[in-house]
């Protein structure tokens, strides 16, 4: 029987690639179905993996095959600044899955830049800048004008999914990649961004509601406007250092003001017809939130900012919103419905990146197998993906 071809890799690179995604030896062994002793032997240089096993390792660690043959590790992305609140088991914690999603975001950006170079095209330059010393209301107004989203346009969206698509595509059209992270608990991460230019990146959590994802988009986009990376949970009630708290409050403020502009809120018929600003019914908050395609909490926070409710009422209602969300999370699996594969692919990779890969395939810059690798999809789904991207 012919001997299986071995991969003459650099063992140090294997150690580096495993550790940078947060995998233990046991984790990797479990992923590729081998004994941990084999991984130890490969990493010590006492043995070599087969080329077939190296391909599995490459897939699980999200690294190109060629990396494992380098003499030393390439310069890697440093993790984004951690703005998450300081709670036990949370602060500074990166699960294996979060490590993978951070690496995937960077890898997709690198792939996008390489494809654009092959196509001899230049990426759009996101050149909007903001300062934390500016008025967040004015920053939000300038930001939405910059990306071309008007309150009237959002109000005309038929549902929250159309509104989310409009926000995403408008942001992407300005030279920002938008992706979705899968498999990361919302309690660990609501969103993160990579502020590097060109093609900065915003990543939202697929486990979040569409309303929360829209808020994440604008919150992370504000970090990018501040020329920052960020890993966020958005909860202002949690303790964090003074500078981080100030930045998070600013980004939350801008996101809320972008989604619910002051002028549109104050001229809303329900607000104009309100007699008692101290309290708002659930029905009123829902009606206003439907206009802006956002959560009731965002609406109530905007009302509080404009002195149209009290801090006590806001705090009481926020507690009920948090409890409702917990109940929703517990029952989500039972109430969930299947999502078409082509839709998952577009949500995960974003409209811009998906179109770029398809365009590269159509123009014969990449092969079908490369398309499958870049979008993580079988070619049989290509007609549905193409049709959805044209819609």
mmCIF file of N, CA and C in Angstrom, residues 2-137:
data_model
loop_
_atom_site.group_PDB
_atom_site.id
_atom_site.type_symbol
_atom_site.label_atom_id
_atom_site.label_comp_id
_atom_site.label_asym_id
_atom_site.label_seq_id
_atom_site.Cartn_x
_atom_site.Cartn_y
_atom_site.Cartn_z
ATOM 1 N N UNK A 2 0.546 2.224 -0.843
ATOM 2 C CA UNK A 2 1.341 3.455 -0.933
ATOM 3 C C UNK A 2 1.242 4.245 0.365
ATOM 4 N N UNK A 3 2.372 4.800 0.761
ATOM 5 C CA UNK A 3 2.414 5.599 1.982
ATOM 6 C C UNK A 3 1.743 6.953 1.749
ATOM 7 N N UNK A 4 0.923 7.376 2.709
ATOM 8 C CA UNK A 4 0.248 8.673 2.601
ATOM 9 C C UNK A 4 1.269 9.800 2.613
ATOM 10 N N UNK A 5 1.108 10.746 1.696
ATOM 11 C CA UNK A 5 2.057 11.866 1.597
ATOM 12 C C UNK A 5 2.009 12.715 2.858
ATOM 13 N N UNK A 6 3.207 13.020 3.377
ATOM 14 C CA UNK A 6 3.297 13.842 4.584
ATOM 15 C C UNK A 6 3.532 15.303 4.219
ATOM 16 N N UNK A 7 3.058 16.194 5.091
ATOM 17 C CA UNK A 7 3.244 17.632 4.892
ATOM 18 C C UNK A 7 4.463 18.085 5.687
ATOM 19 N N UNK A 8 5.450 18.631 5.006
ATOM 20 C CA UNK A 8 6.693 19.056 5.672
ATOM 21 C C UNK A 8 6.525 20.472 6.235
ATOM 22 N N UNK A 9 5.669 20.573 7.231
ATOM 23 C CA UNK A 9 5.329 21.882 7.792
ATOM 24 C C UNK A 9 6.341 22.307 8.858
ATOM 25 N N UNK A 10 6.250 23.571 9.236
ATOM 26 C CA UNK A 10 7.022 24.103 10.359
ATOM 27 C C UNK A 10 6.210 23.847 11.631
ATOM 28 N N UNK A 11 6.683 23.008 12.557
ATOM 29 C CA UNK A 11 5.907 22.699 13.764
ATOM 30 C C UNK A 11 5.555 23.940 14.586
ATOM 31 N N UNK A 12 6.450 24.923 14.607
ATOM 32 C CA UNK A 12 6.184 26.143 15.379
ATOM 33 C C UNK A 12 4.976 26.900 14.833
ATOM 34 N N UNK A 13 4.784 26.838 13.526
ATOM 35 C CA UNK A 13 3.634 27.511 12.917
ATOM 36 C C UNK A 13 2.339 26.821 13.340
ATOM 37 N N UNK A 14 2.380 25.492 13.449
ATOM 38 C CA UNK A 14 1.194 24.759 13.888
ATOM 39 C C UNK A 14 0.809 25.174 15.302
ATOM 40 N N UNK A 15 1.793 25.285 16.183
ATOM 41 C CA UNK A 15 1.528 25.736 17.557
ATOM 42 C C UNK A 15 0.921 27.134 17.537
ATOM 43 N N UNK A 16 1.538 28.026 16.777
ATOM 44 C CA UNK A 16 1.070 29.418 16.687
ATOM 45 C C UNK A 16 -0.358 29.493 16.154
ATOM 46 N N UNK A 17 -0.645 28.750 15.078
ATOM 47 C CA UNK A 17 -1.972 28.788 14.460
ATOM 48 C C UNK A 17 -3.042 28.260 15.408
ATOM 49 N N UNK A 18 -2.706 27.216 16.155
ATOM 50 C CA UNK A 18 -3.667 26.658 17.117
ATOM 51 C C UNK A 18 -3.928 27.640 18.249
ATOM 52 N N UNK A 19 -2.865 28.204 18.801
ATOM 53 C CA UNK A 19 -3.007 29.080 19.968
ATOM 54 C C UNK A 19 -3.701 30.394 19.629
ATOM 55 N N UNK A 20 -3.527 30.900 18.400
ATOM 56 C CA UNK A 20 -4.129 32.190 18.051
ATOM 57 C C UNK A 20 -5.639 32.123 17.861
ATOM 58 N N UNK A 21 -6.194 30.909 17.753
ATOM 59 C CA UNK A 21 -7.654 30.800 17.749
ATOM 60 C C UNK A 21 -8.170 30.268 19.084
ATOM 61 N N UNK A 22 -7.280 30.138 20.057
ATOM 62 C CA UNK A 22 -7.700 29.745 21.398
ATOM 63 C C UNK A 22 -7.971 28.267 21.580
ATOM 64 N N UNK A 23 -7.481 27.420 20.669
ATOM 65 C CA UNK A 23 -7.693 25.984 20.781
ATOM 66 C C UNK A 23 -6.613 25.356 21.660
ATOM 67 N N UNK A 24 -7.029 24.441 22.529
ATOM 68 C CA UNK A 24 -6.069 23.583 23.220
ATOM 69 C C UNK A 24 -5.718 22.428 22.286
ATOM 70 N N UNK A 25 -4.714 21.632 22.676
ATOM 71 C CA UNK A 25 -4.373 20.446 21.882
ATOM 72 C C UNK A 25 -5.569 19.507 21.802
ATOM 73 N N UNK A 26 -6.264 19.330 22.919
ATOM 74 C CA UNK A 26 -7.444 18.463 22.927
ATOM 75 C C UNK A 26 -8.536 18.999 22.003
ATOM 76 N N UNK A 27 -8.716 20.331 21.986
ATOM 77 C CA UNK A 27 -9.731 20.930 21.107
ATOM 78 C C UNK A 27 -9.459 20.583 19.646
ATOM 79 N N UNK A 28 -8.221 20.798 19.218
ATOM 80 C CA UNK A 28 -7.881 20.538 17.818
ATOM 81 C C UNK A 28 -7.982 19.051 17.502
ATOM 82 N N UNK A 29 -7.527 18.217 18.431
ATOM 83 C CA UNK A 29 -7.611 16.767 18.222
ATOM 84 C C UNK A 29 -9.061 16.333 18.017
ATOM 85 N N UNK A 30 -9.954 16.912 18.813
ATOM 86 C CA UNK A 30 -11.375 16.580 18.694
ATOM 87 C C UNK A 30 -11.940 17.053 17.352
ATOM 88 N N UNK A 31 -11.498 18.226 16.903
ATOM 89 C CA UNK A 31 -12.011 18.797 15.651
ATOM 90 C C UNK A 31 -11.637 17.947 14.437
ATOM 91 N N UNK A 32 -10.422 17.389 14.437
ATOM 92 C CA UNK A 32 -9.970 16.641 13.250
ATOM 93 C C UNK A 32 -9.942 15.129 13.492
ATOM 94 N N UNK A 33 -10.498 14.710 14.637
ATOM 95 C CA UNK A 33 -10.683 13.280 14.925
ATOM 96 C C UNK A 33 -9.376 12.492 14.970
ATOM 97 N N UNK A 34 -8.423 12.990 15.777
ATOM 98 C CA UNK A 34 -7.188 12.239 16.028
ATOM 99 C C UNK A 34 -6.913 12.253 17.529
ATOM 100 N N UNK A 35 -5.984 11.424 17.974
ATOM 101 C CA UNK A 35 -5.595 11.432 19.379
ATOM 102 C C UNK A 35 -4.757 12.676 19.684
ATOM 103 N N UNK A 36 -4.902 13.252 20.886
ATOM 104 C CA UNK A 36 -4.092 14.417 21.258
ATOM 105 C C UNK A 36 -2.593 14.158 21.138
ATOM 106 N N UNK A 37 -2.188 12.898 21.344
ATOM 107 C CA UNK A 37 -0.766 12.560 21.247
ATOM 108 C C UNK A 37 -0.217 12.836 19.843
ATOM 109 N N UNK A 38 -1.077 12.672 18.833
ATOM 110 C CA UNK A 38 -0.635 12.947 17.463
ATOM 111 C C UNK A 38 -0.359 14.434 17.276
ATOM 112 N N UNK A 39 -1.237 15.261 17.821
ATOM 113 C CA UNK A 39 -1.038 16.715 17.721
ATOM 114 C C UNK A 39 0.273 17.091 18.406
ATOM 115 N N UNK A 40 0.497 16.524 19.594
ATOM 116 C CA UNK A 40 1.735 16.812 20.332
ATOM 117 C C UNK A 40 2.965 16.410 19.513
ATOM 118 N N UNK A 41 2.888 15.268 18.845
ATOM 119 C CA UNK A 41 4.018 14.796 18.027
ATOM 120 C C UNK A 41 4.259 15.725 16.838
ATOM 121 N N UNK A 42 3.185 16.201 16.214
ATOM 122 C CA UNK A 42 3.331 17.125 15.085
ATOM 123 C C UNK A 42 3.934 18.451 15.547
ATOM 124 N N UNK A 43 3.471 18.927 16.714
ATOM 125 C CA UNK A 43 3.937 20.233 17.201
ATOM 126 C C UNK A 43 5.372 20.178 17.724
ATOM 127 N N UNK A 44 5.817 19.013 18.122
ATOM 128 C CA UNK A 44 7.201 18.873 18.599
ATOM 129 C C UNK A 44 8.164 18.542 17.459
ATOM 130 N N UNK A 45 7.615 18.247 16.282
ATOM 131 C CA UNK A 45 8.448 17.895 15.135
ATOM 132 C C UNK A 45 8.828 16.431 15.083
ATOM 133 N N UNK A 46 8.283 15.618 16.003
ATOM 134 C CA UNK A 46 8.608 14.194 16.026
ATOM 135 C C UNK A 46 7.874 13.419 14.930
ATOM 136 N N UNK A 47 6.807 14.010 14.415
ATOM 137 C CA UNK A 47 6.042 13.386 13.330
ATOM 138 C C UNK A 47 5.449 14.502 12.470
ATOM 139 N N UNK A 48 4.893 14.102 11.323
ATOM 140 C CA UNK A 48 4.294 15.088 10.428
ATOM 141 C C UNK A 48 2.878 14.663 10.075
ATOM 142 N N UNK A 49 1.967 15.619 9.945
ATOM 143 C CA UNK A 49 0.608 15.255 9.522
ATOM 144 C C UNK A 49 0.582 14.919 8.035
ATOM 145 N N UNK A 50 -0.400 14.144 7.635
ATOM 146 C CA UNK A 50 -0.596 13.911 6.203
ATOM 147 C C UNK A 50 -1.122 15.200 5.570
ATOM 148 N N UNK A 51 -1.006 15.297 4.276
ATOM 149 C CA UNK A 51 -1.530 16.481 3.581
ATOM 150 C C UNK A 51 -3.043 16.579 3.780
ATOM 151 N N UNK A 52 -3.713 15.424 3.802
ATOM 152 C CA UNK A 52 -5.166 15.430 4.028
ATOM 153 C C UNK A 52 -5.498 15.998 5.407
ATOM 154 N N UNK A 53 -4.720 15.590 6.435
ATOM 155 C CA UNK A 53 -4.960 16.109 7.784
ATOM 156 C C UNK A 53 -4.609 17.594 7.868
ATOM 157 N N UNK A 54 -3.566 18.003 7.154
ATOM 158 C CA UNK A 54 -3.193 19.419 7.159
ATOM 159 C C UNK A 54 -4.318 20.272 6.571
ATOM 160 N N UNK A 55 -4.984 19.761 5.550
ATOM 161 C CA UNK A 55 -6.119 20.492 4.972
ATOM 162 C C UNK A 55 -7.237 20.652 5.997
ATOM 163 N N UNK A 56 -7.469 19.611 6.804
ATOM 164 C CA UNK A 56 -8.474 19.715 7.867
ATOM 165 C C UNK A 56 -8.054 20.745 8.910
ATOM 166 N N UNK A 57 -6.771 20.707 9.279
ATOM 167 C CA UNK A 57 -6.244 21.670 10.255
ATOM 168 C C UNK A 57 -6.392 23.091 9.719
ATOM 169 N N UNK A 58 -6.043 23.279 8.453
ATOM 170 C CA UNK A 58 -6.156 24.591 7.815
ATOM 171 C C UNK A 58 -7.584 25.109 7.888
ATOM 172 N N UNK A 59 -8.548 24.222 7.638
ATOM 173 C CA UNK A 59 -9.961 24.612 7.678
ATOM 174 C C UNK A 59 -10.397 24.965 9.096
ATOM 175 N N UNK A 60 -10.024 24.154 10.077
ATOM 176 C CA UNK A 60 -10.469 24.380 11.457
ATOM 177 C C UNK A 60 -9.803 25.596 12.093
ATOM 178 N N UNK A 61 -8.557 25.874 11.726
ATOM 179 C CA UNK A 61 -7.831 27.003 12.319
ATOM 180 C C UNK A 61 -7.931 28.273 11.476
ATOM 181 N N UNK A 62 -8.650 28.176 10.351
ATOM 182 C CA UNK A 62 -8.889 29.340 9.484
ATOM 183 C C UNK A 62 -7.586 29.991 9.024
ATOM 184 N N UNK A 63 -6.661 29.155 8.568
ATOM 185 C CA UNK A 63 -5.385 29.633 8.029
ATOM 186 C C UNK A 63 -5.141 28.996 6.661
ATOM 187 N N UNK A 64 -4.575 29.750 5.709
ATOM 188 C CA UNK A 64 -4.243 29.158 4.411
ATOM 189 C C UNK A 64 -3.205 28.049 4.575
ATOM 190 N N UNK A 65 -3.255 27.065 3.702
ATOM 191 C CA UNK A 65 -2.290 25.958 3.764
ATOM 192 C C UNK A 65 -0.851 26.459 3.719
ATOM 193 N N UNK A 66 -0.600 27.464 2.892
ATOM 194 C CA UNK A 66 0.774 27.949 2.704
ATOM 195 C C UNK A 66 1.391 28.484 3.987
ATOM 196 N N UNK A 67 0.555 28.968 4.908
ATOM 197 C CA UNK A 67 1.067 29.539 6.162
ATOM 198 C C UNK A 67 1.886 28.520 6.937
ATOM 199 N N UNK A 68 1.480 27.249 6.904
ATOM 200 C CA UNK A 68 2.119 26.219 7.722
ATOM 201 C C UNK A 68 3.532 25.865 7.239
ATOM 202 N N UNK A 69 3.902 26.373 6.081
ATOM 203 C CA UNK A 69 5.240 26.108 5.541
ATOM 204 C C UNK A 69 6.190 27.291 5.728
ATOM 205 N N UNK A 70 5.692 28.374 6.328
ATOM 206 C CA UNK A 70 6.534 29.558 6.518
ATOM 207 C C UNK A 70 7.621 29.307 7.563
ATOM 208 N N UNK A 71 8.750 30.022 7.486
ATOM 209 C CA UNK A 71 9.819 29.843 8.477
ATOM 210 C C UNK A 71 9.473 30.436 9.837
ATOM 211 N N UNK A 72 8.576 31.424 9.848
ATOM 212 C CA UNK A 72 8.165 32.043 11.116
ATOM 213 C C UNK A 72 6.745 32.585 10.946
ATOM 214 N N UNK A 73 6.009 32.774 12.037
ATOM 215 C CA UNK A 73 4.617 33.233 11.938
ATOM 216 C C UNK A 73 4.524 34.620 11.313
ATOM 217 N N UNK A 74 3.516 34.859 10.459
ATOM 218 C CA UNK A 74 3.317 36.197 9.904
ATOM 219 C C UNK A 74 2.800 37.142 10.981
ATOM 220 N N UNK A 75 2.937 38.435 10.708
ATOM 221 C CA UNK A 75 2.386 39.425 11.641
ATOM 222 C C UNK A 75 0.882 39.249 11.676
ATOM 223 N N UNK A 76 0.332 39.090 12.846
ATOM 224 C CA UNK A 76 -1.088 38.777 12.971
ATOM 225 C C UNK A 76 -1.857 39.967 13.515
ATOM 226 N N UNK A 77 -3.158 39.916 13.326
ATOM 227 C CA UNK A 77 -4.038 40.952 13.843
ATOM 228 C C UNK A 77 -4.030 40.942 15.363
ATOM 229 N N UNK A 78 -3.900 42.116 15.963
ATOM 230 C CA UNK A 78 -4.055 42.183 17.409
ATOM 231 C C UNK A 78 -5.550 42.270 17.714
ATOM 232 N N UNK A 79 -6.010 41.677 18.813
ATOM 233 C CA UNK A 79 -7.436 41.702 19.125
ATOM 234 C C UNK A 79 -7.944 43.133 19.256
ATOM 235 N N UNK A 80 -9.204 43.390 18.876
ATOM 236 C CA UNK A 80 -9.745 44.734 19.046
ATOM 237 C C UNK A 80 -9.837 45.103 20.522
ATOM 238 N N UNK A 81 -9.840 46.392 20.789
ATOM 239 C CA UNK A 81 -9.942 46.858 22.170
ATOM 240 C C UNK A 81 -11.234 46.346 22.793
ATOM 241 N N UNK A 82 -11.131 45.826 23.999
ATOM 242 C CA UNK A 82 -12.269 45.212 24.673
ATOM 243 C C UNK A 82 -13.034 46.268 25.462
ATOM 244 N N UNK A 83 -14.231 46.636 24.958
ATOM 245 C CA UNK A 83 -15.080 47.610 25.635
ATOM 246 C C UNK A 83 -16.171 46.935 26.461
ATOM 247 N N UNK A 84 -16.137 45.618 26.574
ATOM 248 C CA UNK A 84 -17.193 44.917 27.300
ATOM 249 C C UNK A 84 -17.132 45.227 28.790
ATOM 250 N N UNK A 85 -18.305 45.177 29.436
ATOM 251 C CA UNK A 85 -18.371 45.471 30.860
ATOM 252 C C UNK A 85 -17.659 44.430 31.694
ATOM 253 N N UNK A 86 -17.278 44.827 32.891
ATOM 254 C CA UNK A 86 -16.489 43.959 33.763
ATOM 255 C C UNK A 86 -17.405 43.112 34.630
ATOM 256 N N UNK A 87 -17.806 41.952 34.114
ATOM 257 C CA UNK A 87 -18.575 41.015 34.915
ATOM 258 C C UNK A 87 -17.841 39.688 34.937
ATOM 259 N N UNK A 88 -18.066 38.927 35.982
ATOM 260 C CA UNK A 88 -17.322 37.677 36.183
ATOM 261 C C UNK A 88 -17.542 36.725 35.011
ATOM 262 N N UNK A 89 -16.467 36.130 34.535
ATOM 263 C CA UNK A 89 -16.547 35.180 33.441
ATOM 264 C C UNK A 89 -16.723 35.826 32.081
ATOM 265 N N UNK A 90 -16.596 37.143 32.028
ATOM 266 C CA UNK A 90 -16.911 37.869 30.795
ATOM 267 C C UNK A 90 -15.758 38.775 30.395
ATOM 268 N N UNK A 91 -15.279 39.578 31.338
ATOM 269 C CA UNK A 91 -14.256 40.578 31.030
ATOM 270 C C UNK A 91 -12.985 39.906 30.515
ATOM 271 N N UNK A 92 -12.566 40.296 29.331
ATOM 272 C CA UNK A 92 -11.331 39.773 28.765
ATOM 273 C C UNK A 92 -11.420 38.342 28.277
ATOM 274 N N UNK A 93 -12.605 37.724 28.347
ATOM 275 C CA UNK A 93 -12.749 36.316 27.946
ATOM 276 C C UNK A 93 -13.020 36.223 26.447
ATOM 277 N N UNK A 94 -12.287 35.352 25.776
ATOM 278 C CA UNK A 94 -12.493 35.077 24.354
ATOM 279 C C UNK A 94 -12.713 33.576 24.203
ATOM 280 N N UNK A 95 -13.928 33.176 23.869
ATOM 281 C CA UNK A 95 -14.171 31.758 23.615
ATOM 282 C C UNK A 95 -13.467 31.346 22.324
ATOM 283 N N UNK A 96 -13.328 30.034 22.134
ATOM 284 C CA UNK A 96 -12.739 29.541 20.887
ATOM 285 C C UNK A 96 -13.484 30.092 19.676
ATOM 286 N N UNK A 97 -14.812 30.118 19.793
ATOM 287 C CA UNK A 97 -15.618 30.569 18.653
ATOM 288 C C UNK A 97 -15.392 32.049 18.363
ATOM 289 N N UNK A 98 -15.254 32.861 19.409
ATOM 290 C CA UNK A 98 -14.995 34.285 19.195
ATOM 291 C C UNK A 98 -13.624 34.489 18.555
ATOM 292 N N UNK A 99 -12.634 33.716 18.994
ATOM 293 C CA UNK A 99 -11.316 33.768 18.349
ATOM 294 C C UNK A 99 -11.447 33.477 16.850
ATOM 295 N N UNK A 100 -12.227 32.458 16.520
ATOM 296 C CA UNK A 100 -12.400 32.078 15.117
ATOM 297 C C UNK A 100 -13.084 33.196 14.336
ATOM 298 N N UNK A 101 -14.120 33.806 14.927
ATOM 299 C CA UNK A 101 -14.844 34.865 14.220
ATOM 300 C C UNK A 101 -13.967 36.097 13.997
ATOM 301 N N UNK A 102 -13.108 36.413 14.956
ATOM 302 C CA UNK A 102 -12.167 37.520 14.770
ATOM 303 C C UNK A 102 -11.221 37.220 13.613
ATOM 304 N N UNK A 103 -10.728 35.992 13.576
ATOM 305 C CA UNK A 103 -9.814 35.592 12.502
ATOM 306 C C UNK A 103 -10.540 35.572 11.153
ATOM 307 N N UNK A 104 -11.785 35.085 11.140
ATOM 308 C CA UNK A 104 -12.559 35.041 9.902
ATOM 309 C C UNK A 104 -12.792 36.437 9.334
ATOM 310 N N UNK A 105 -13.087 37.385 10.220
ATOM 311 C CA UNK A 105 -13.328 38.761 9.769
ATOM 312 C C UNK A 105 -12.085 39.323 9.094
ATOM 313 N N UNK A 106 -10.938 39.090 9.722
ATOM 314 C CA UNK A 106 -9.681 39.567 9.137
ATOM 315 C C UNK A 106 -9.401 38.853 7.812
ATOM 316 N N UNK A 107 -9.649 37.534 7.778
ATOM 317 C CA UNK A 107 -9.362 36.758 6.564
ATOM 318 C C UNK A 107 -10.248 37.198 5.405
ATOM 319 N N UNK A 108 -11.539 37.449 5.676
ATOM 320 C CA UNK A 108 -12.437 37.902 4.606
ATOM 321 C C UNK A 108 -11.989 39.259 4.070
ATOM 322 N N UNK A 109 -11.568 40.131 4.966
ATOM 323 C CA UNK A 109 -11.086 41.446 4.514
ATOM 324 C C UNK A 109 -9.864 41.273 3.606
ATOM 325 N N UNK A 110 -8.927 40.412 4.012
ATOM 326 C CA UNK A 110 -7.741 40.157 3.184
ATOM 327 C C UNK A 110 -8.144 39.587 1.825
ATOM 328 N N UNK A 111 -9.115 38.668 1.836
ATOM 329 C CA UNK A 111 -9.590 38.090 0.576
ATOM 330 C C UNK A 111 -10.219 39.164 -0.309
ATOM 331 N N UNK A 112 -10.998 40.063 0.298
ATOM 332 C CA UNK A 112 -11.644 41.131 -0.472
ATOM 333 C C UNK A 112 -10.605 42.032 -1.135
ATOM 334 N N UNK A 113 -9.579 42.403 -0.391
ATOM 335 C CA UNK A 113 -8.527 43.257 -0.952
ATOM 336 C C UNK A 113 -7.787 42.550 -2.084
ATOM 337 N N UNK A 114 -7.538 41.252 -1.918
ATOM 338 C CA UNK A 114 -6.854 40.485 -2.968
ATOM 339 C C UNK A 114 -7.707 40.390 -4.235
ATOM 340 N N UNK A 115 -9.017 40.165 -4.055
ATOM 341 C CA UNK A 115 -9.907 40.073 -5.215
ATOM 342 C C UNK A 115 -9.997 41.412 -5.943
ATOM 343 N N UNK A 116 -10.096 42.495 -5.188
ATOM 344 C CA UNK A 116 -10.148 43.821 -5.811
ATOM 345 C C UNK A 116 -8.878 44.097 -6.617
ATOM 346 N N UNK A 117 -7.744 43.672 -6.079
ATOM 347 C CA UNK A 117 -6.476 43.853 -6.794
ATOM 348 C C UNK A 117 -6.472 43.046 -8.094
ATOM 349 N N UNK A 118 -6.984 41.804 -8.034
ATOM 350 C CA UNK A 118 -7.053 40.965 -9.233
ATOM 351 C C UNK A 118 -7.976 41.582 -10.284
ATOM 352 N N UNK A 119 -9.048 42.227 -9.811
ATOM 353 C CA UNK A 119 -10.003 42.859 -10.723
ATOM 354 C C UNK A 119 -9.562 44.251 -11.155
ATOM 355 N N UNK A 120 -8.433 44.706 -10.592
ATOM 356 C CA UNK A 120 -7.896 46.048 -10.858
ATOM 357 C C UNK A 120 -8.909 47.128 -10.490
ATOM 358 N N UNK A 121 -9.529 46.938 -9.317
ATOM 359 C CA UNK A 121 -10.488 47.905 -8.790
ATOM 360 C C UNK A 121 -9.998 48.429 -7.446
ATOM 361 N N UNK A 122 -10.445 49.632 -7.097
ATOM 362 C CA UNK A 122 -10.086 50.242 -5.826
ATOM 363 C C UNK A 122 -11.277 50.178 -4.870
ATOM 364 N N UNK A 123 -11.052 49.837 -3.605
ATOM 365 C CA UNK A 123 -12.162 49.848 -2.649
ATOM 366 C C UNK A 123 -12.601 51.276 -2.346
ATOM 367 N N UNK A 124 -13.881 51.434 -2.037
ATOM 368 C CA UNK A 124 -14.363 52.742 -1.592
ATOM 369 C C UNK A 124 -13.672 53.098 -0.283
ATOM 370 N N UNK A 125 -13.439 54.373 -0.072
ATOM 371 C CA UNK A 125 -12.728 54.826 1.128
ATOM 372 C C UNK A 125 -13.722 55.403 2.133
ATOM 373 N N UNK A 126 -13.869 54.746 3.283
ATOM 374 C CA UNK A 126 -14.715 55.285 4.349
ATOM 375 C C UNK A 126 -13.921 56.384 5.050
ATOM 376 N N UNK A 127 -14.235 57.629 4.728
ATOM 377 C CA UNK A 127 -13.439 58.741 5.245
ATOM 378 C C UNK A 127 -14.198 59.618 6.232
ATOM 379 N N UNK A 128 -15.324 59.101 6.746
ATOM 380 C CA UNK A 128 -16.062 59.853 7.769
ATOM 381 C C UNK A 128 -15.310 59.754 9.097
ATOM 382 N N UNK A 129 -15.115 60.885 9.743
ATOM 383 C CA UNK A 129 -14.412 60.904 11.022
ATOM 384 C C UNK A 129 -15.235 61.648 12.066
ATOM 385 N N UNK A 130 -15.078 61.231 13.303
ATOM 386 C CA UNK A 130 -15.774 61.882 14.412
ATOM 387 C C UNK A 130 -14.831 61.984 15.599
ATOM 388 N N UNK A 131 -15.204 62.821 16.537
ATOM 389 C CA UNK A 131 -14.454 62.987 17.785
ATOM 390 C C UNK A 131 -15.413 62.842 18.949
ATOM 391 N N UNK A 132 -14.935 62.243 20.018
ATOM 392 C CA UNK A 132 -15.771 62.040 21.196
ATOM 393 C C UNK A 132 -16.167 63.365 21.849
ATOM 394 N N UNK A 133 -15.485 64.436 21.488
ATOM 395 C CA UNK A 133 -15.807 65.759 22.035
ATOM 396 C C UNK A 133 -16.912 66.464 21.253
ATOM 397 N N UNK A 134 -17.351 65.862 20.150
ATOM 398 C CA UNK A 134 -18.423 66.459 19.359
ATOM 399 C C UNK A 134 -19.788 66.150 19.967
ATOM 400 N N UNK A 135 -20.791 66.920 19.550
ATOM 401 C CA UNK A 135 -22.176 66.675 19.947
ATOM 402 C C UNK A 135 -22.646 65.398 19.249
ATOM 403 N N UNK A 136 -23.016 64.344 19.994
ATOM 404 C CA UNK A 136 -23.405 63.080 19.353
ATOM 405 C C UNK A 136 -24.633 63.205 18.456
ATOM 406 N N UNK A 137 -25.531 64.149 18.766
ATOM 407 C CA UNK A 137 -26.695 64.362 17.895
ATOM 408 C C UNK A 137 -26.234 64.815 16.508
#
